[in-house]
Amino acid sequence: MASDTARANLKPLSLHVPEPRFRPGDPVDFAEVEVPPAGAARRPDTAAPAREFTDLAYALIRVLDEEGRAVGPWNPRLSPDMLRRMLRSMALTRAFDERMFRAQRQGKTSFYMKSTGEEAVAVAAAYALDRDDMCFPSYRQQGLLIARDWSLVDMMNQIYSNRGDRLQGKQLPIMYSVKEAGFFSISGNLATQYPQAVGWAMASAAKGDTRIAATWCGEGSTAEGDFHSACTFASVYRAPVIFNVVNNQWAISSFSGFAGAEATTFAARGVGYGIAGLRVDGNDALAVYAATLWAAERARAGDGPTLIEHFTYRAEGHSTSDDPTQYRSAGEPNAWPLGDPVRRLKDHLIALREWDEERHAAQDRELAEFVRAAQKEAELNGILGHGMLQPLDTLFDGVFEEMPWHLREQQAQMLAEEEASGRPWARK
């Protein structure tokens, strides 16, 4: 034990408090962000032990180079038709976001979250997975549903909590639940989807099924206990699951350093668990596709889970309840060195002479009209801004498989009181 004299000579302890490099008003320079050449990362065999390629958790898998060419061992060599389908889904996701953002600003719904700049993370992954693989998304993966051709009207009904909302207004807008599209119910509690995905994957394996699970969370959610519990179970039981960590640099108002980005990469979270880790350029649709396909093949072969960090950038606010100009420089989105995922895929198709600016502009106009027509149809069912559109007694529906006795009593009491008062909320 140190004496008082010795202790007096010790340097006082201090804490490191992470601080973002740029604050409102600051000029932006992302020179410290290391962007290796496209095609530089090696591609291991899917059956290789995770310990043999830990370097990929610290590298950056890229396929598209600065000239729009697909290069290197991770090039998935997709057909022009597939590339055009992916581009259309990404552009449609962006058009959907723009329309629903404006709807929120017009008071038609209470809340919305855009995925601008992150479209490739969901869309490219959806194309790499099988249609019946189960997705456990976070709240910025609407591209999964759009890539799987789910009805925009149905999605808008949920956003508006209107008469057409299959969830009967029980979910916050944008928290979809579509079993038919392999899209598990979104939860506002961060990282709950991770252990759920692992449990589903373990059940699929125990039944001898062929379907795998994939789940998404933001980089901040890797600090949640659910994330680490899921990693433990997935590693121990070699669950056929893909963990996607969307590192878009910012949580709602705190930057990625508070989740550990200054110390290491998020893909490296898997190293300590013995989980294969890949760090991917999240704005490169081909890299996301290739990494997801690789991880899916590994999972189906029984070689265990993969953790993919998608290195990307949240171009807009966290949600309609957030003002990013209060905590980050306005110059960041345009200065981000990995560019725009939609533009990069468009440029790749143009470089292949399978697309052009005129066709792209025409597609944008077509998709804008398609989304507008879907919105018009959905709004025939009502909008959240007009008040509650679900019969009040439906709040008891769809909560329990068998309604408990005390809730049946409460439902009967409510119906009796409404009948006596003549209020219009009861189901007719």
Short mmCIF file of C-alpha atoms in Angstrom, two decimals:
data_model
loop_
_atom_site.label_atom_id
_atom_site.label_comp_id
_atom_site.label_asym_id
_atom_site.label_seq_id
_atom_site.Cartn_x
_atom_site.Cartn_y
_atom_site.Cartn_z
CA MET A 1 0.00 0.00 0.00
CA ALA A 2 1.45 3.35 -1.08
CA SER A 3 2.28 5.81 1.67
CA ASP A 4 0.70 9.24 1.75
CA THR A 5 3.99 10.75 0.60
CA ALA A 6 4.30 8.35 -2.35
CA ARG A 7 0.67 8.87 -3.30
CA ALA A 8 1.18 12.64 -3.32
CA ASN A 9 3.81 12.19 -6.03
CA LEU A 10 1.50 10.18 -8.31
CA LYS A 11 -0.06 11.79 -11.33
CA PRO A 12 -3.81 12.30 -10.73
CA LEU A 13 -6.10 9.93 -12.61
CA SER A 14 -8.23 11.30 -15.41
CA LEU A 15 -11.06 10.14 -17.63
CA HIS A 16 -11.16 10.33 -21.40
CA VAL A 17 -14.43 11.79 -22.65
CA PRO A 18 -14.90 11.19 -26.40
CA GLU A 19 -15.41 14.33 -28.45
CA PRO A 20 -16.46 14.46 -32.13
CA ARG A 21 -14.01 16.11 -34.46
CA PHE A 22 -16.53 18.54 -35.92
CA ARG A 23 -19.21 20.60 -34.24
CA PRO A 24 -21.73 23.05 -35.76
CA GLY A 25 -19.90 25.71 -37.75
CA ASP A 26 -16.64 23.77 -38.04
CA PRO A 27 -15.06 23.11 -41.44
CA VAL A 28 -15.01 19.38 -42.23
CA ASP A 29 -12.02 17.32 -43.29
CA PHE A 30 -12.34 13.52 -43.24
CA ALA A 31 -8.66 13.02 -44.13
CA GLU A 32 -8.20 10.78 -41.08
CA VAL A 33 -10.78 8.28 -42.38
CA GLU A 34 -8.78 5.51 -44.01
CA VAL A 35 -10.30 4.44 -47.31
CA PRO A 36 -8.24 1.61 -48.82
CA PRO A 37 -8.31 0.94 -52.56
CA ALA A 38 -11.28 -1.01 -53.86
CA GLY A 39 -10.50 -4.68 -54.29
CA ALA A 40 -7.64 -4.70 -51.77
CA ALA A 41 -9.30 -6.88 -49.11
CA ARG A 42 -8.81 -10.61 -49.45
CA ARG A 43 -11.78 -12.98 -49.58
CA PRO A 44 -11.33 -16.08 -47.37
CA ASP A 45 -13.11 -19.36 -47.89
CA THR A 46 -16.48 -19.34 -46.11
CA ALA A 47 -15.42 -22.45 -44.18
CA ALA A 48 -12.21 -20.90 -42.83
CA PRO A 49 -11.99 -20.52 -39.02
CA ALA A 50 -12.74 -16.96 -37.91
CA ARG A 51 -9.34 -16.64 -36.23
CA GLU A 52 -7.64 -16.93 -39.63
CA PHE A 53 -9.01 -13.67 -41.00
CA THR A 54 -9.30 -11.27 -38.10
CA ASP A 55 -7.61 -8.70 -40.34
CA LEU A 56 -10.92 -8.28 -42.21
CA ALA A 57 -12.50 -6.90 -39.04
CA TYR A 58 -10.09 -3.96 -39.30
CA ALA A 59 -9.92 -3.58 -43.08
CA LEU A 60 -12.64 -2.21 -45.37
CA ILE A 61 -14.13 -4.45 -48.03
CA ARG A 62 -14.78 -2.39 -51.17
CA VAL A 63 -15.77 -3.46 -54.69
CA LEU A 64 -16.59 -0.24 -56.56
CA ASP A 65 -13.61 1.97 -57.33
CA GLU A 66 -13.57 5.71 -58.04
CA GLU A 67 -14.32 5.12 -61.74
CA GLY A 68 -17.38 3.01 -60.98
CA ARG A 69 -15.71 -0.29 -61.88
CA ALA A 70 -16.25 -3.49 -59.87
CA VAL A 71 -12.85 -4.91 -58.92
CA GLY A 72 -11.21 -7.45 -56.63
CA PRO A 73 -12.05 -10.84 -55.12
CA TRP A 74 -15.29 -9.66 -53.53
CA ASN A 75 -16.82 -8.63 -56.87
CA PRO A 76 -20.13 -10.58 -56.95
CA ARG A 77 -20.31 -10.27 -60.75
CA LEU A 78 -23.99 -9.45 -60.82
CA SER A 79 -25.91 -9.26 -64.06
CA PRO A 80 -26.98 -5.83 -65.37
CA ASP A 81 -30.60 -6.79 -64.73
CA MET A 82 -29.86 -7.51 -61.07
CA LEU A 83 -27.93 -4.26 -60.75
CA ARG A 84 -30.84 -2.30 -62.22
CA ARG A 85 -33.28 -4.01 -59.83
CA MET A 86 -31.10 -3.09 -56.86
CA LEU A 87 -30.74 0.49 -58.08
CA ARG A 88 -34.51 0.78 -58.53
CA SER A 89 -35.16 -0.54 -55.00
CA MET A 90 -32.65 1.90 -53.52
CA ALA A 91 -34.11 4.82 -55.46
CA LEU A 92 -37.63 3.78 -54.47
CA THR A 93 -36.59 3.64 -50.82
CA ARG A 94 -35.27 7.18 -51.10
CA ALA A 95 -38.43 8.40 -52.83
CA PHE A 96 -40.59 6.72 -50.17
CA ASP A 97 -38.55 8.39 -47.42
CA GLU A 98 -38.90 11.82 -49.00
CA ARG A 99 -42.67 11.51 -49.34
CA MET A 100 -43.20 10.20 -45.81
CA PHE A 101 -40.88 12.83 -44.32
CA ARG A 102 -43.03 15.53 -45.92
CA ALA A 103 -46.18 13.79 -44.67
CA GLN A 104 -44.87 14.06 -41.12
CA ARG A 105 -44.04 17.72 -41.56
CA GLN A 106 -47.60 18.24 -42.84
CA GLY A 107 -49.02 16.76 -39.64
CA LYS A 108 -50.28 13.57 -41.27
CA THR A 109 -48.29 11.33 -38.93
CA SER A 110 -46.37 11.80 -35.73
CA PHE A 111 -42.95 10.40 -36.53
CA TYR A 112 -40.68 9.22 -39.33
CA MET A 113 -37.08 8.02 -39.80
CA LYS A 114 -35.28 8.33 -43.14
CA SER A 115 -32.51 6.02 -44.33
CA THR A 116 -30.91 8.53 -46.69
CA GLY A 117 -27.32 7.50 -47.41
CA GLU A 118 -27.85 4.03 -45.95
CA GLU A 119 -30.09 2.48 -48.61
CA ALA A 120 -27.48 -0.08 -49.71
CA VAL A 121 -27.23 -1.57 -46.20
CA ALA A 122 -30.77 -2.94 -46.37
CA VAL A 123 -31.49 -3.24 -50.09
CA ALA A 124 -28.30 -5.03 -51.16
CA ALA A 125 -28.55 -7.39 -48.19
CA ALA A 126 -32.17 -8.22 -49.08
CA TYR A 127 -31.11 -9.26 -52.59
CA ALA A 128 -28.28 -11.43 -51.24
CA LEU A 129 -30.52 -13.26 -48.76
CA ASP A 130 -33.15 -15.81 -49.71
CA ARG A 131 -36.71 -14.53 -49.72
CA ASP A 132 -37.71 -16.79 -46.81
CA ASP A 133 -34.73 -15.94 -44.60
CA MET A 134 -35.95 -14.09 -41.51
CA CYS A 135 -34.93 -10.46 -41.02
CA PHE A 136 -34.85 -8.84 -37.58
CA PRO A 137 -34.40 -5.16 -38.42
CA SER A 138 -33.82 -2.01 -36.50
CA TYR A 139 -35.77 1.12 -37.38
CA ARG A 140 -33.89 2.21 -40.53
CA GLN A 141 -34.20 -0.89 -42.72
CA GLN A 142 -37.39 -0.09 -44.62
CA GLY A 143 -35.37 -1.00 -47.72
CA LEU A 144 -35.75 -4.67 -46.79
CA LEU A 145 -39.50 -4.52 -47.33
CA ILE A 146 -39.18 -2.41 -50.47
CA ALA A 147 -36.59 -4.77 -51.97
CA ARG A 148 -38.96 -7.66 -51.25
CA ASP A 149 -41.70 -5.83 -53.18
CA TRP A 150 -43.94 -5.28 -50.19
CA SER A 151 -46.89 -2.94 -50.65
CA LEU A 152 -46.06 0.71 -50.09
CA VAL A 153 -49.72 1.31 -49.29
CA ASP A 154 -49.55 -1.24 -46.48
CA MET A 155 -46.41 0.42 -45.10
CA MET A 156 -48.07 3.84 -45.27
CA ASN A 157 -51.20 2.53 -43.54
CA GLN A 158 -48.97 1.56 -40.62
CA ILE A 159 -47.24 4.96 -40.63
CA TYR A 160 -50.64 6.69 -40.55
CA SER A 161 -52.13 4.23 -37.99
CA ASN A 162 -55.28 4.41 -40.07
CA ARG A 163 -58.17 2.04 -40.74
CA GLY A 164 -55.97 -0.04 -43.06
CA ASP A 165 -53.21 -0.53 -40.46
CA ARG A 166 -52.95 -4.27 -39.87
CA LEU A 167 -51.23 -3.53 -36.55
CA GLN A 168 -54.30 -1.54 -35.41
CA GLY A 169 -52.28 1.48 -34.33
CA LYS A 170 -50.34 -0.51 -31.72
CA GLN A 171 -46.92 0.32 -33.11
CA LEU A 172 -45.09 3.62 -33.40
CA PRO A 173 -45.05 4.77 -37.06
CA ILE A 174 -42.29 3.03 -39.11
CA MET A 175 -42.19 0.04 -36.75
CA TYR A 176 -43.51 -2.43 -39.29
CA SER A 177 -44.28 -6.11 -38.75
CA VAL A 178 -44.65 -8.26 -41.85
CA LYS A 179 -44.39 -11.99 -41.26
CA GLU A 180 -45.25 -12.71 -44.89
CA ALA A 181 -42.12 -10.84 -46.00
CA GLY A 182 -39.84 -12.35 -43.36
CA PHE A 183 -39.72 -9.03 -41.50
CA PHE A 184 -39.88 -9.37 -37.70
CA SER A 185 -41.67 -6.71 -35.66
CA ILE A 186 -39.51 -3.65 -35.05
CA SER A 187 -39.01 -2.72 -31.41
CA GLY A 188 -38.17 0.71 -30.06
CA ASN A 189 -36.07 -0.92 -27.35
CA LEU A 190 -32.58 -1.01 -28.80
CA ALA A 191 -30.91 -4.36 -29.60
CA THR A 192 -33.81 -6.57 -28.48
CA GLN A 193 -33.87 -7.95 -32.03
CA TYR A 194 -30.38 -9.44 -31.62
CA PRO A 195 -31.19 -12.23 -29.13
CA GLN A 196 -34.51 -12.74 -30.91
CA ALA A 197 -32.67 -13.36 -34.18
CA VAL A 198 -30.28 -15.78 -32.51
CA GLY A 199 -33.14 -17.68 -30.90
CA TRP A 200 -34.97 -17.91 -34.24
CA ALA A 201 -31.78 -19.10 -35.98
CA MET A 202 -31.14 -21.71 -33.29
CA ALA A 203 -34.71 -22.97 -33.65
CA SER A 204 -34.33 -23.16 -37.42
CA ALA A 205 -31.17 -25.22 -37.01
CA ALA A 206 -32.72 -27.45 -34.33
CA LYS A 207 -35.61 -28.24 -36.68
CA GLY A 208 -33.26 -29.03 -39.55
CA ASP A 209 -34.62 -26.15 -41.61
CA THR A 210 -32.59 -24.31 -44.27
CA ARG A 211 -33.56 -20.73 -43.39
CA ILE A 212 -31.15 -18.39 -41.65
CA ALA A 213 -31.67 -15.16 -39.72
CA ALA A 214 -30.19 -11.71 -40.23
CA THR A 215 -30.43 -8.80 -37.83
CA TRP A 216 -29.46 -5.12 -37.82
CA CYS A 217 -28.61 -2.53 -35.18
CA GLY A 218 -26.82 0.79 -35.02
CA GLU A 219 -23.27 1.10 -33.72
CA GLY A 220 -24.51 2.66 -30.49
CA SER A 221 -26.60 -0.44 -29.75
CA THR A 222 -23.48 -2.59 -29.55
CA ALA A 223 -23.11 -1.13 -26.04
CA GLU A 224 -26.39 -2.80 -25.01
CA GLY A 225 -26.31 -6.00 -23.00
CA ASP A 226 -28.65 -7.71 -25.47
CA PHE A 227 -26.01 -7.36 -28.17
CA HIS A 228 -23.41 -9.22 -26.10
CA SER A 229 -25.82 -11.90 -24.91
CA ALA A 230 -26.71 -12.58 -28.53
CA CYS A 231 -23.04 -12.84 -29.51
CA THR A 232 -22.39 -15.35 -26.74
CA PHE A 233 -25.25 -17.65 -27.70
CA ALA A 234 -24.53 -17.35 -31.42
CA SER A 235 -20.87 -18.21 -30.90
CA VAL A 236 -21.44 -21.12 -28.53
CA TYR A 237 -24.15 -22.78 -30.64
CA ARG A 238 -22.85 -21.65 -34.05
CA ALA A 239 -26.24 -20.18 -34.80
CA PRO A 240 -26.94 -19.53 -38.50
CA VAL A 241 -27.31 -15.78 -38.09
CA ILE A 242 -25.82 -12.64 -39.62
CA PHE A 243 -25.22 -9.70 -37.29
CA ASN A 244 -25.28 -6.36 -39.12
CA VAL A 245 -23.94 -3.32 -37.29
CA VAL A 246 -24.77 -0.11 -39.15
CA ASN A 247 -22.01 2.30 -38.19
CA ASN A 248 -23.47 5.54 -39.55
CA GLN A 249 -21.22 7.61 -37.24
CA TRP A 250 -24.01 9.11 -35.15
CA ALA A 251 -26.65 8.01 -32.67
CA ILE A 252 -29.49 10.45 -32.05
CA SER A 253 -27.11 13.14 -30.78
CA SER A 254 -23.90 11.38 -29.76
CA PHE A 255 -21.19 10.26 -32.11
CA SER A 256 -19.82 6.73 -32.49
CA GLY A 257 -16.93 7.36 -30.10
CA PHE A 258 -19.27 6.89 -27.15
CA ALA A 259 -19.90 3.34 -28.34
CA GLY A 260 -16.18 2.61 -28.64
CA ALA A 261 -15.26 3.70 -32.17
CA GLU A 262 -12.12 5.48 -31.02
CA ALA A 263 -10.67 2.26 -29.60
CA THR A 264 -11.38 -0.21 -32.40
CA THR A 265 -13.80 -1.11 -35.18
CA PHE A 266 -17.28 -2.47 -34.56
CA ALA A 267 -16.53 -5.53 -36.67
CA ALA A 268 -13.84 -6.32 -34.09
CA ARG A 269 -16.62 -6.87 -31.54
CA GLY A 270 -16.84 -10.35 -33.02
CA VAL A 271 -13.17 -11.22 -32.52
CA GLY A 272 -13.43 -11.83 -28.79
CA TYR A 273 -16.44 -14.10 -29.33
CA GLY A 274 -14.78 -16.14 -32.06
CA ILE A 275 -17.29 -14.77 -34.57
CA ALA A 276 -16.25 -14.02 -38.14
CA GLY A 277 -16.01 -10.24 -38.54
CA LEU A 278 -16.14 -8.25 -41.77
CA ARG A 279 -15.89 -4.47 -42.11
CA VAL A 280 -17.60 -3.31 -45.28
CA ASP A 281 -18.02 -0.07 -47.21
CA GLY A 282 -21.71 0.41 -46.45
CA ASN A 283 -22.15 2.86 -49.35
CA ASP A 284 -20.99 0.24 -51.86
CA ALA A 285 -24.02 -1.89 -52.77
CA LEU A 286 -21.85 -4.56 -54.38
CA ALA A 287 -19.66 -4.88 -51.30
CA VAL A 288 -22.72 -5.19 -49.04
CA TYR A 289 -24.22 -7.80 -51.36
CA ALA A 290 -20.98 -9.80 -51.53
CA ALA A 291 -20.37 -9.75 -47.77
CA THR A 292 -23.97 -10.74 -47.02
CA LEU A 293 -23.89 -13.59 -49.55
CA TRP A 294 -20.59 -14.81 -48.07
CA ALA A 295 -22.01 -14.72 -44.54
CA ALA A 296 -25.20 -16.48 -45.66
CA GLU A 297 -23.23 -19.28 -47.29
CA ARG A 298 -21.18 -19.64 -44.12
CA ALA A 299 -24.30 -19.81 -41.96
CA ARG A 300 -26.05 -22.37 -44.18
CA ALA A 301 -22.97 -24.59 -44.15
CA GLY A 302 -23.02 -24.72 -40.35
CA ASP A 303 -19.86 -22.64 -39.91
CA GLY A 304 -21.48 -20.17 -37.56
CA PRO A 305 -22.41 -16.50 -37.39
CA THR A 306 -20.83 -13.47 -39.04
CA LEU A 307 -20.72 -9.90 -37.77
CA ILE A 308 -20.70 -7.31 -40.57
CA GLU A 309 -19.94 -3.68 -39.80
CA HIS A 310 -21.40 -1.42 -42.48
CA PHE A 311 -19.23 1.70 -42.49
CA THR A 312 -21.61 4.40 -43.69
CA TYR A 313 -22.99 7.81 -42.79
CA ARG A 314 -26.41 9.07 -41.66
CA ALA A 315 -26.94 11.89 -44.10
CA GLU A 316 -30.05 13.27 -42.40
CA GLY A 317 -31.41 13.59 -38.89
CA HIS A 318 -31.85 10.60 -36.64
CA SER A 319 -35.60 11.07 -37.00
CA THR A 320 -38.13 13.83 -37.50
CA SER A 321 -37.68 14.55 -33.78
CA ASP A 322 -33.99 15.33 -34.26
CA ASP A 323 -32.12 18.40 -35.50
CA PRO A 324 -28.55 17.35 -36.43
CA THR A 325 -27.47 20.95 -36.99
CA GLN A 326 -27.42 21.29 -33.20
CA TYR A 327 -24.59 18.79 -32.71
CA ARG A 328 -22.66 18.25 -35.95
CA SER A 329 -21.24 20.33 -38.76
CA ALA A 330 -23.58 20.94 -41.68
CA GLY A 331 -20.69 20.11 -44.01
CA GLU A 332 -20.36 16.50 -42.91
CA PRO A 333 -22.88 14.76 -45.23
CA ASN A 334 -21.38 16.18 -48.43
CA ALA A 335 -17.81 15.64 -47.25
CA TRP A 336 -18.25 11.96 -46.37
CA PRO A 337 -15.50 10.22 -48.40
CA LEU A 338 -17.51 7.11 -49.37
CA GLY A 339 -20.09 9.08 -51.31
CA ASP A 340 -23.75 8.36 -52.02
CA PRO A 341 -24.74 4.68 -52.43
CA VAL A 342 -27.41 5.42 -55.05
CA ARG A 343 -25.07 7.55 -57.13
CA ARG A 344 -22.25 5.00 -56.90
CA LEU A 345 -24.42 2.14 -58.16
CA LYS A 346 -25.83 4.38 -60.90
CA ASP A 347 -22.28 5.30 -61.97
CA HIS A 348 -21.32 1.62 -62.06
CA LEU A 349 -24.20 0.81 -64.40
CA ILE A 350 -23.30 3.78 -66.59
CA ALA A 351 -19.67 2.60 -66.72
CA LEU A 352 -20.99 -0.77 -67.93
CA ARG A 353 -23.02 1.10 -70.60
CA GLU A 354 -26.16 -0.46 -69.11
CA TRP A 355 -27.67 2.81 -67.88
CA ASP A 356 -27.55 6.55 -68.50
CA GLU A 357 -28.45 9.83 -66.82
CA GLU A 358 -31.62 10.26 -68.89
CA ARG A 359 -32.98 6.84 -67.89
CA HIS A 360 -32.08 7.51 -64.28
CA ALA A 361 -33.90 10.84 -64.28
CA ALA A 362 -36.93 9.19 -65.89
CA GLN A 363 -36.87 6.45 -63.26
CA ASP A 364 -36.77 9.05 -60.47
CA ARG A 365 -39.84 10.74 -61.93
CA GLU A 366 -41.64 7.43 -62.31
CA LEU A 367 -40.87 6.37 -58.74
CA ALA A 368 -41.92 9.73 -57.33
CA GLU A 369 -45.28 9.35 -59.06
CA PHE A 370 -45.57 5.73 -57.91
CA VAL A 371 -45.04 6.76 -54.29
CA ARG A 372 -47.42 9.69 -54.63
CA ALA A 373 -50.16 7.38 -55.94
CA ALA A 374 -49.56 4.95 -53.07
CA GLN A 375 -49.83 7.80 -50.58
CA LYS A 376 -53.09 8.97 -52.11
CA GLU A 377 -54.52 5.45 -51.81
CA ALA A 378 -53.33 5.02 -48.21
CA GLU A 379 -54.79 8.36 -47.16
CA LEU A 380 -58.24 7.17 -48.21
CA ASN A 381 -58.02 5.09 -45.02
CA GLY A 382 -57.29 8.20 -42.96
CA ILE A 383 -54.23 9.84 -41.45
CA LEU A 384 -52.97 9.95 -37.90
CA GLY A 385 -53.41 13.71 -37.85
CA HIS A 386 -57.18 13.24 -37.97
CA GLY A 387 -57.25 11.41 -34.64
CA MET A 388 -57.84 7.81 -33.63
CA LEU A 389 -59.14 5.74 -36.54
CA GLN A 390 -59.17 2.33 -34.87
CA PRO A 391 -62.20 1.25 -32.81
CA LEU A 392 -61.14 1.72 -29.19
CA ASP A 393 -61.92 -1.85 -28.15
CA THR A 394 -59.35 -3.18 -30.64
CA LEU A 395 -56.69 -2.23 -28.11
CA PHE A 396 -57.41 -5.65 -26.58
CA ASP A 397 -56.85 -7.52 -29.89
CA GLY A 398 -53.63 -9.14 -31.00
CA VAL A 399 -51.88 -8.78 -27.65
CA PHE A 400 -52.39 -12.24 -26.14
CA GLU A 401 -53.03 -15.49 -27.96
CA GLU A 402 -55.73 -16.15 -25.36
CA MET A 403 -57.06 -13.04 -23.65
CA PRO A 404 -56.77 -13.25 -19.83
CA TRP A 405 -60.00 -13.17 -17.85
CA HIS A 406 -59.35 -9.75 -16.35
CA LEU A 407 -58.92 -8.18 -19.78
CA ARG A 408 -62.10 -9.83 -21.04
CA GLU A 409 -63.90 -8.25 -18.10
CA GLN A 410 -62.37 -4.84 -18.86
CA GLN A 411 -63.30 -5.11 -22.53
CA ALA A 412 -66.91 -6.00 -21.69
CA GLN A 413 -67.09 -3.12 -19.20
CA MET A 414 -65.72 -0.65 -21.75
CA LEU A 415 -68.19 -1.77 -24.42
CA ALA A 416 -71.09 -1.48 -21.99
CA GLU A 417 -70.07 2.04 -20.94
CA GLU A 418 -69.61 3.18 -24.54
CA GLU A 419 -72.98 1.74 -25.54
CA ALA A 420 -74.63 3.61 -22.71
CA SER A 421 -72.86 6.89 -23.47
CA GLY A 422 -73.33 6.75 -27.22
CA ARG A 423 -69.65 7.46 -27.89
CA PRO A 424 -68.50 6.32 -31.37
CA TRP A 425 -65.36 4.42 -30.49
CA ALA A 426 -66.79 0.95 -29.99
CA ARG A 427 -66.68 -1.54 -32.84
CA LYS A 428 -69.98 -1.68 -34.71
#
